[in-house]
PDB file of C-alpha atoms in Angstrom:
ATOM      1  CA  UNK A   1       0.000   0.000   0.000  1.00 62.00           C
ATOM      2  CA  UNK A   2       1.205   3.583  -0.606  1.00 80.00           C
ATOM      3  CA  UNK A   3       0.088   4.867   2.498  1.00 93.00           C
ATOM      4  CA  UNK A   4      -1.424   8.651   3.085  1.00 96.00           C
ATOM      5  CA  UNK A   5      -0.353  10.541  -0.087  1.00 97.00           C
ATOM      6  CA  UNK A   6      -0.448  14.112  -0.433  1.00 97.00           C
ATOM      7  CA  UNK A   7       0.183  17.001  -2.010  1.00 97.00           C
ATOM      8  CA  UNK A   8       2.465  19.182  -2.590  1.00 97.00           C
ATOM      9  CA  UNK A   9       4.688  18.450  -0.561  1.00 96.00           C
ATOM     10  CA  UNK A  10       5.589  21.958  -0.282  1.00 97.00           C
ATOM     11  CA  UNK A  11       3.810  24.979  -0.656  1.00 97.00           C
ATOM     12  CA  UNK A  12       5.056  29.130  -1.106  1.00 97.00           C
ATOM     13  CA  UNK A  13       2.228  31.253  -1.487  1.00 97.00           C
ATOM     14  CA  UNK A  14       1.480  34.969  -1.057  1.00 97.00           C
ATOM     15  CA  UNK A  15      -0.427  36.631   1.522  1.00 97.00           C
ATOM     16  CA  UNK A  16      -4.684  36.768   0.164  1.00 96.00           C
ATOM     17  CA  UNK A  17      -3.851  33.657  -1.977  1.00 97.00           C
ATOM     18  CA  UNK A  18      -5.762  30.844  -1.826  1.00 97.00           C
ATOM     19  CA  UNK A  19      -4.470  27.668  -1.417  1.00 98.00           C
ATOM     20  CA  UNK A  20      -5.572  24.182  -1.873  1.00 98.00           C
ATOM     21  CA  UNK A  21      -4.216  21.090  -0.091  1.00 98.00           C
ATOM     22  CA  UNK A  22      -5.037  17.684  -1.317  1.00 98.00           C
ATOM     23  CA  UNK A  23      -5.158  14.504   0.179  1.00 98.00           C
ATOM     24  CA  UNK A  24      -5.690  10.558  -0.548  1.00 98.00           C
ATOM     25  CA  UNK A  25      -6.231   8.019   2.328  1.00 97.00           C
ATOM     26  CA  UNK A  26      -5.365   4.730   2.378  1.00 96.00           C
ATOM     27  CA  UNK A  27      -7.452   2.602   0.750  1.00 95.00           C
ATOM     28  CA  UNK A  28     -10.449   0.843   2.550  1.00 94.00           C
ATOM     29  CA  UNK A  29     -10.142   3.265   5.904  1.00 94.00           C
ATOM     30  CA  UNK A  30     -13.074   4.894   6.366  1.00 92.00           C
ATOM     31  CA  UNK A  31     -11.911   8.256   8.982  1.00 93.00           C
ATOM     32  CA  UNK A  32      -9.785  10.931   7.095  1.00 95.00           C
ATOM     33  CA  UNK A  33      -7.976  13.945   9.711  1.00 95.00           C
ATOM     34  CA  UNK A  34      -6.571  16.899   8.463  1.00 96.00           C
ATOM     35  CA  UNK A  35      -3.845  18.145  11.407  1.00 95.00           C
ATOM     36  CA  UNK A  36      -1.837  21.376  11.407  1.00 96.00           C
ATOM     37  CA  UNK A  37       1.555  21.569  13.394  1.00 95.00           C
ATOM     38  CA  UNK A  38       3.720  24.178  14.550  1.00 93.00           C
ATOM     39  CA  UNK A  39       6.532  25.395  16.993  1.00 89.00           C
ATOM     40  CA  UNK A  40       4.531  26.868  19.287  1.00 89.00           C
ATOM     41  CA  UNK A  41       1.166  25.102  18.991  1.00 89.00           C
ATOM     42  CA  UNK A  42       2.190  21.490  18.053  1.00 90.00           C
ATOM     43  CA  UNK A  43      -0.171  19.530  16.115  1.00 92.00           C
ATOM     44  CA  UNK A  44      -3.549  19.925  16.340  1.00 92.00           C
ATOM     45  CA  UNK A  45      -6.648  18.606  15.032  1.00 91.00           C
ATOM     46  CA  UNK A  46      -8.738  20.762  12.613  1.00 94.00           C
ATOM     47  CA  UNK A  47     -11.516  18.572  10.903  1.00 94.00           C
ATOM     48  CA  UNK A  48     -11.864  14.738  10.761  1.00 93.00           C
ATOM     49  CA  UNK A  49     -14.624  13.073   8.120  1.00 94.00           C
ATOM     50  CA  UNK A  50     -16.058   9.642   8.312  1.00 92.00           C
ATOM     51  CA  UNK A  51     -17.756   7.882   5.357  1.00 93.00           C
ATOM     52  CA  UNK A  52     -17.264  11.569   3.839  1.00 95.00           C
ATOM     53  CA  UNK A  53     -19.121  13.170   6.282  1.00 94.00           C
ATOM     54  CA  UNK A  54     -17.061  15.929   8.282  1.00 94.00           C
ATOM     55  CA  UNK A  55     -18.089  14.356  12.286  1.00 90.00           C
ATOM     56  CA  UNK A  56     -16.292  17.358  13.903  1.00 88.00           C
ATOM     57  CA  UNK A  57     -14.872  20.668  12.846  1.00 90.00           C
ATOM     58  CA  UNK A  58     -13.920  22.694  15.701  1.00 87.00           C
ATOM     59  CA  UNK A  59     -10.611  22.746  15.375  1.00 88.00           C
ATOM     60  CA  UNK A  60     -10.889  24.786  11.688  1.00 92.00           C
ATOM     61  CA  UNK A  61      -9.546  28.254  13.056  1.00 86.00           C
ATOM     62  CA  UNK A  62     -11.543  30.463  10.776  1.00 85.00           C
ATOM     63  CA  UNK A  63     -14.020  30.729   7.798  1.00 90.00           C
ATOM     64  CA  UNK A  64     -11.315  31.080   5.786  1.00 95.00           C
ATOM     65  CA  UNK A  65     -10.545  27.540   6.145  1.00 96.00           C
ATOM     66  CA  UNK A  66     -12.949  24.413   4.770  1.00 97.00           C
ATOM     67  CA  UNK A  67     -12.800  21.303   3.795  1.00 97.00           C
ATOM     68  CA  UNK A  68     -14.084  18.823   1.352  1.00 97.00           C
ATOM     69  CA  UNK A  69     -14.014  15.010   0.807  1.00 97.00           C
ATOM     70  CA  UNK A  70     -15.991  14.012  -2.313  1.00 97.00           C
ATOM     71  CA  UNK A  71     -15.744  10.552  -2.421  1.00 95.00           C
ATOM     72  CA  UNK A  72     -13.481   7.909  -0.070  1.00 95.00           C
ATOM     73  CA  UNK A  73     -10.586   8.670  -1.847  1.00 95.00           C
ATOM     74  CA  UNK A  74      -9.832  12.663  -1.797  1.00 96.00           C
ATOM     75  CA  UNK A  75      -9.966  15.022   0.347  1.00 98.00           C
ATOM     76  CA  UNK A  76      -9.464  18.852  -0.142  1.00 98.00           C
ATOM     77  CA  UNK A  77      -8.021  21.247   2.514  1.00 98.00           C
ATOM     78  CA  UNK A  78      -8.507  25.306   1.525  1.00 98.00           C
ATOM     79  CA  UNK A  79      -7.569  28.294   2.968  1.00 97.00           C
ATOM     80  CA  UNK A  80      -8.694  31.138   0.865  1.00 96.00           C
ATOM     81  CA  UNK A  81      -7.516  34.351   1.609  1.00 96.00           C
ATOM     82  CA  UNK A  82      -4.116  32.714   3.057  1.00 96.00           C
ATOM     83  CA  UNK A  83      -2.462  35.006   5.924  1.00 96.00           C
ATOM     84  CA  UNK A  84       1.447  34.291   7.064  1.00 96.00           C
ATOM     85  CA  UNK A  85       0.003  32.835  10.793  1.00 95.00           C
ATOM     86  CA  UNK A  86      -0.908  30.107   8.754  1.00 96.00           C
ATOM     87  CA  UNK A  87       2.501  29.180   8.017  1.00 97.00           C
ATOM     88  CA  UNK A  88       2.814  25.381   9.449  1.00 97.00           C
ATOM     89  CA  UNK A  89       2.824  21.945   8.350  1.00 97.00           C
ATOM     90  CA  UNK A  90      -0.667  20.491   7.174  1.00 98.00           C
ATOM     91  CA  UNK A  91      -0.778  16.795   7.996  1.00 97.00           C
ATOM     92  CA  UNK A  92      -3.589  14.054   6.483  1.00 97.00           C
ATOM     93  CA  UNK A  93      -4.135  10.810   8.320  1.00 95.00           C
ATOM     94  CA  UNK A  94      -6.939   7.882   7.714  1.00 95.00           C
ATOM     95  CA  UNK A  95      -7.371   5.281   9.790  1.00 92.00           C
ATOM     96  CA  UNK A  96      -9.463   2.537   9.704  1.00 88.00           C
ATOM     97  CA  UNK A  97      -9.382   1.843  14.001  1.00 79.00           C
ATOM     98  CA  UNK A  98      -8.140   4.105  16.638  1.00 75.00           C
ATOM     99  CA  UNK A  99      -4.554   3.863  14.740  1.00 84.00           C
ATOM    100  CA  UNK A 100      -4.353   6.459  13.052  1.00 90.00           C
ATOM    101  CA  UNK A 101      -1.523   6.594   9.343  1.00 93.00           C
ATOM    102  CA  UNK A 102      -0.061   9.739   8.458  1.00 95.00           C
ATOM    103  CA  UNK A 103       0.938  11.168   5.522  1.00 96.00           C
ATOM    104  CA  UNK A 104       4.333  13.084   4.546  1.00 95.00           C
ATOM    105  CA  UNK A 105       2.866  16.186   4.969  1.00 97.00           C
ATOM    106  CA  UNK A 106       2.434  19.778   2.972  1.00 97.00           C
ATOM    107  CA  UNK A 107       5.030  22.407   4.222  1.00 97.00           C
ATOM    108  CA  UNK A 108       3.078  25.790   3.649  1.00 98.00           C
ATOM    109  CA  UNK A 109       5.161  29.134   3.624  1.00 98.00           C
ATOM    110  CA  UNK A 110       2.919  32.069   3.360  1.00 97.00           C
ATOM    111  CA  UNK A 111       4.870  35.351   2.489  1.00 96.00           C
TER     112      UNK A 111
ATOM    113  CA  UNK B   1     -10.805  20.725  26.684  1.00 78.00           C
ATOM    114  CA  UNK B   2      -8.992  17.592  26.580  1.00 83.00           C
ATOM    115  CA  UNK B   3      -4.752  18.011  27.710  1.00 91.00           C
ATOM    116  CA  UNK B   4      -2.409  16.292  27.145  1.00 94.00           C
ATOM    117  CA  UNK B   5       1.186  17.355  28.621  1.00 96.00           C
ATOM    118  CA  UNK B   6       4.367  15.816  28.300  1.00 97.00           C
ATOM    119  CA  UNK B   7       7.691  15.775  30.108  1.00 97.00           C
ATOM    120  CA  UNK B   8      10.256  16.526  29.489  1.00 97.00           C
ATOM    121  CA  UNK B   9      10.228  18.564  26.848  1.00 95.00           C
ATOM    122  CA  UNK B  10      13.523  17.689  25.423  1.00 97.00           C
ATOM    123  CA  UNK B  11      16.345  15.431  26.694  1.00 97.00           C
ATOM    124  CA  UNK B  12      19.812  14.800  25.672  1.00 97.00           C
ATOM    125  CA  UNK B  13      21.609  10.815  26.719  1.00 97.00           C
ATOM    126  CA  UNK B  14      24.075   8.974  25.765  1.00 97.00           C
ATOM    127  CA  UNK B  15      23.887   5.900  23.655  1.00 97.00           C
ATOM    128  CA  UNK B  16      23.281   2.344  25.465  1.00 97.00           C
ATOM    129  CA  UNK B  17      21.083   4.662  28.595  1.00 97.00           C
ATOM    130  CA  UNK B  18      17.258   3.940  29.126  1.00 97.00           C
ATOM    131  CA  UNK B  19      15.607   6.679  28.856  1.00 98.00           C
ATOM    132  CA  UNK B  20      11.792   7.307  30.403  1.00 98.00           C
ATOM    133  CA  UNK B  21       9.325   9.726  28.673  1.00 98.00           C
ATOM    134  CA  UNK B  22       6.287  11.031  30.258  1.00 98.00           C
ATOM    135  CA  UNK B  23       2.530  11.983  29.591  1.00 98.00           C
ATOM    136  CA  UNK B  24      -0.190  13.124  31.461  1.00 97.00           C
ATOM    137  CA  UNK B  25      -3.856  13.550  30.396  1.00 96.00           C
ATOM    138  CA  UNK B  26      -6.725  15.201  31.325  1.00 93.00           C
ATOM    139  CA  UNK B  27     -10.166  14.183  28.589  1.00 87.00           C
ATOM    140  CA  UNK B  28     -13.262  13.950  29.270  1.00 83.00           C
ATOM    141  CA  UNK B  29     -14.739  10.155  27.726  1.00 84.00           C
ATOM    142  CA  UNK B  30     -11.116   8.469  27.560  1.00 89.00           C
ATOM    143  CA  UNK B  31     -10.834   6.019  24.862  1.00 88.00           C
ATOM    144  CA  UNK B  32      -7.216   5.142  24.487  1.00 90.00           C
ATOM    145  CA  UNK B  33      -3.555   6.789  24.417  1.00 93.00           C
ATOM    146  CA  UNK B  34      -1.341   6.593  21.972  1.00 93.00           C
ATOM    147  CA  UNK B  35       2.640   7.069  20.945  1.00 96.00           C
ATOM    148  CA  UNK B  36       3.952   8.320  17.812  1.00 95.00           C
ATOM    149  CA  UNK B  37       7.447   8.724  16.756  1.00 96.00           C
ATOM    150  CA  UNK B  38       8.111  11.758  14.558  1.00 95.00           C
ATOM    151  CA  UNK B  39      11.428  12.393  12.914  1.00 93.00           C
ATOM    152  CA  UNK B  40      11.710  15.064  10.006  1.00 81.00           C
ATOM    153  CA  UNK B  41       8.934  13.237   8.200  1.00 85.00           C
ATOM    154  CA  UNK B  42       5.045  12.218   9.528  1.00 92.00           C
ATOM    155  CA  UNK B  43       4.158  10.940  13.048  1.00 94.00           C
ATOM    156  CA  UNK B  44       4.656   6.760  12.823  1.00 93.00           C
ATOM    157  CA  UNK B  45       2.427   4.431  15.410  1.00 91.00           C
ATOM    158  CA  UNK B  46       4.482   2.655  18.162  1.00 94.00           C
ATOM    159  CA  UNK B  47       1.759   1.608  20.662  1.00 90.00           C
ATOM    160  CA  UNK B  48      -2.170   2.129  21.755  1.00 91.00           C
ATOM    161  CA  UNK B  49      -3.049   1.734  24.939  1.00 93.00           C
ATOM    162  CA  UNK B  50      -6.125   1.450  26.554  1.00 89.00           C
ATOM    163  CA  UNK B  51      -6.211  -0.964  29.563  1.00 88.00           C
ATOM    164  CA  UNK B  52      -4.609  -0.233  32.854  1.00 89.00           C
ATOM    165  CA  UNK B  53      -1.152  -1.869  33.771  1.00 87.00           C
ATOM    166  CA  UNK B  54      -0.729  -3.910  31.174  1.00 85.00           C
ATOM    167  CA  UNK B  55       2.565  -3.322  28.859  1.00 88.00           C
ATOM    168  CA  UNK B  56       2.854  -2.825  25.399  1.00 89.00           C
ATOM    169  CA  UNK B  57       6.150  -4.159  24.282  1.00 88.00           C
ATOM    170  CA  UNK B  58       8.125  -3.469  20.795  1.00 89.00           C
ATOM    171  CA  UNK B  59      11.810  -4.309  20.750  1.00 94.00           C
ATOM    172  CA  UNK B  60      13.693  -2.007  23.129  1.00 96.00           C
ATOM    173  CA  UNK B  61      10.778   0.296  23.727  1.00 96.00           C
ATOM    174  CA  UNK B  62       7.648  -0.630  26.397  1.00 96.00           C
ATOM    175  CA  UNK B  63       5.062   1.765  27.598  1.00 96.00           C
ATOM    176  CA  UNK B  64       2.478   1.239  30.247  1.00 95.00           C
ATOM    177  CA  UNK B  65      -0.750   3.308  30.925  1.00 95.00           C
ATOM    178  CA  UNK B  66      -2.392   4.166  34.290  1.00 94.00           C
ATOM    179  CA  UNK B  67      -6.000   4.862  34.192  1.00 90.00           C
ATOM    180  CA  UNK B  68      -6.567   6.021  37.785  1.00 92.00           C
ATOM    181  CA  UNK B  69      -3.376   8.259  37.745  1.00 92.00           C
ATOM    182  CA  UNK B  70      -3.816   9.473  34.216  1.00 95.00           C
ATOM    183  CA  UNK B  71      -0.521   8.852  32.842  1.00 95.00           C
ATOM    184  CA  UNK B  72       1.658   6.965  30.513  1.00 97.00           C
ATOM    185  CA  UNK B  73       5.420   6.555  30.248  1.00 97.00           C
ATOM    186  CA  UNK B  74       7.030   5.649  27.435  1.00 98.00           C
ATOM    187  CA  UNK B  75      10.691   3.624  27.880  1.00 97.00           C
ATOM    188  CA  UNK B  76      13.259   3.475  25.715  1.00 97.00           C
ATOM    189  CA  UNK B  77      16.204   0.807  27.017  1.00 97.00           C
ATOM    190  CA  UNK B  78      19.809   0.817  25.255  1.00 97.00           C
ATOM    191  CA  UNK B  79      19.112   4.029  23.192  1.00 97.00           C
ATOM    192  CA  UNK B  80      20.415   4.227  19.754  1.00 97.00           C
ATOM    193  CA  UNK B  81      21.197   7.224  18.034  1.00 96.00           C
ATOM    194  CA  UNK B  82      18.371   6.224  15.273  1.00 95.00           C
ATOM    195  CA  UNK B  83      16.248   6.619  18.700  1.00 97.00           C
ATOM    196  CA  UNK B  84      17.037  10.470  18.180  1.00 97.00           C
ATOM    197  CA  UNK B  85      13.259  11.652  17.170  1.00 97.00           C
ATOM    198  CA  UNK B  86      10.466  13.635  18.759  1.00 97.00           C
ATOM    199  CA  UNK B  87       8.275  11.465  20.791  1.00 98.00           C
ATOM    200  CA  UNK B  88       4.388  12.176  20.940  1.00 96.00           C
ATOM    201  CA  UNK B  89       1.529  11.656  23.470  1.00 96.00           C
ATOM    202  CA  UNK B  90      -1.828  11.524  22.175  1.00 94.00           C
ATOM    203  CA  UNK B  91      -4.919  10.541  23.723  1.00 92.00           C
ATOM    204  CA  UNK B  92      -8.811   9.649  21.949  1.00 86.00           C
ATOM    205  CA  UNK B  93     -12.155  10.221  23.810  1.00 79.00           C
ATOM    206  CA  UNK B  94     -15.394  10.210  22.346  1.00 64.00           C
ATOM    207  CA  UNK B  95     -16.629   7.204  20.042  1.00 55.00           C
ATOM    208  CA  UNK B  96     -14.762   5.796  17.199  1.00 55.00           C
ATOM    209  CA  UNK B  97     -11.805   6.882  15.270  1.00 60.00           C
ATOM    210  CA  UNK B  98     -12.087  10.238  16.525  1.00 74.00           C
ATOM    211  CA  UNK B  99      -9.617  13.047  16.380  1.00 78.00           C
ATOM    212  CA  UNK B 100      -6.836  12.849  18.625  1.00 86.00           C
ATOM    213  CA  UNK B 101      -5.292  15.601  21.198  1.00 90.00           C
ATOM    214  CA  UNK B 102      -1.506  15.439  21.420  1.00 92.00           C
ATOM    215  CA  UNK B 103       0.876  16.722  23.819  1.00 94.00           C
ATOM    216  CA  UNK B 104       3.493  18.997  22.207  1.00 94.00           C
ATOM    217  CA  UNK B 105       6.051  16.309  22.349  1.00 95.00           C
ATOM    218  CA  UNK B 106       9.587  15.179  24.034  1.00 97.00           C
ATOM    219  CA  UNK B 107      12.647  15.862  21.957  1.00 96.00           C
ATOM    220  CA  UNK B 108      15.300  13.111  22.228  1.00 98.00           C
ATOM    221  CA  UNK B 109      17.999  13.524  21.597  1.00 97.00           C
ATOM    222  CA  UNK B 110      20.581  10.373  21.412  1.00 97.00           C
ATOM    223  CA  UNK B 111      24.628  11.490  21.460  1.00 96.00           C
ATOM    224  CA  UNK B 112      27.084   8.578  20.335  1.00 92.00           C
TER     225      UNK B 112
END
C-alpha cells in the first residue's frame, strides 16, 4: 500500500492567496484527519470526516478555512484568503481503528 | 478541553542509557492513548493503549498506561542514536476513530 499521499509536498504562497491542499487516504479506511503543526502550537486537530461526512470541525480556526471530501478517496483542505500565521505543516491521516496513518505532509510558507 | 502534557520537553543521553518519557492527560470520555514517533517526516504508530497496567512491548521500547493516575510513560532501554526523534503523546475520547489531542512532544535527543 502507498500509504497517506499528499500534495504538494511543499507549498510558497502569497499573503490573500488561496491555497488548496489535497489529500488521498489509504485505501479501505473509512476516517480521514486533516492536522496542522507548529513550533509553538504542536499539532492539532482541525476537521476529521467519516464515510465523507465531516463528524467534527472545531478545530478549523476560521471561515477562511474548509474542507471537502468528495468521495473515499480525496480530500481537499482550503484556505482562501491565506495570511502568514498560517505558516505550518498540514498533515492528512486515515485510519481505519483508533490507529491512526499519516501522511508526509504539505510544508506551507505564506509570504 | 482535553490536555495532554508531556515531560520533558527535550532530553539529551548517551547511547546504550534507558531513557523514560512522560505523559499526562486530562479528557473527558477516555478512549485510548497513543505514541507516535516523529522524525523530520510524519508521526509513525508505536503503541495504543487502553487498559490499565498492562505493557505494550516493541523491541527495546515498552510503555504502560495508568487509568486512575492518568498517565503513561514511554521507555526506551539501550538508546540508539536512530532513537534520536520527537516522541508524541496523544490521547482519543469520544466514540470511534475520533480526532486525537496530542501533547506537544519530548525531543530526544541520542549522542554517540
Amino acid at each position: 500500500d502507498a500509504g497517506v499521499i499528499q500534495s504538494p509536498r511543499h507549498e510558497v504562497t502569497e499573503m490573500g492567496q488561496e491555497v488548496t491542499l489535497r489529500c488521498k487516504p489509504i485505501s479501505g479506511h473509512d476516517y480521514l484527519f486533516w492536522y496542522r503543526q507548529t513550533m509553538m502550537r504542536g499539532l492539532e486537530l482541525l476537521i476529521y470526516f467519516n464515510n465523507n461526512v465531516p463528524i467534527d470541525d472545531s478545530g478549523m480556526p476560521e471561515d477562511r478555512f474548509s474542507a471537502k471530501m468528495p468521495n473515499a478517496s480525496f480530500s481537499t483542505l482550503k484556505i482562501q484568503p491565506s495570511e502568514p500565521r498560517d505558516s505550518a505543516v498540514y498533515f492528512c491521516a486515515s485510519s481505519l481503528t483508533r490507529e491512526q496513518y499519516f501522511g508526509p505532509g504539505t510544508r506551507l510558507t505564506v509570504t | 478541553e482535553d490536555k495532554v502534557v508531556q515531560s520533558p520537553l527535550s532530553l539529551v543521553v548517551h547511547e546504550g542509557d534507558t531513557v523514560t518519557l512522560n505523559c499526562s492527560y486530562e479528557v473527558t470520555n477516555f478512549r485510548s492513548l497513543l505514541w507516535y514517533k516523529q522524525e523530520k517526516k510524519a508521526p509513525t504508530f508505536l503503541f495504543m493503549l487502553t487498559s490499565s497496567g498492562i505493557e505494550k512491548k516493541s523491541g527495546r521500547l515498552s510503555s504502560i498506561l495508568d487509568k486512575k493516575e492518568l498517565f503513561s510513560i514511554l521507555n526506551i532501554t539501550a538508546t540508539q542514536t536512530g532513537d534520536s526523534a520527537v516522541y508524541l503523546c496523544a490521547v482519543s475520547s469520544g466514540g470511534g476513530a475520533d480526532g486525537l489531542t496530542f501533547g506537544k512532544g519530548t525531543h530526544l535527543i541520542i549522542q554517540p
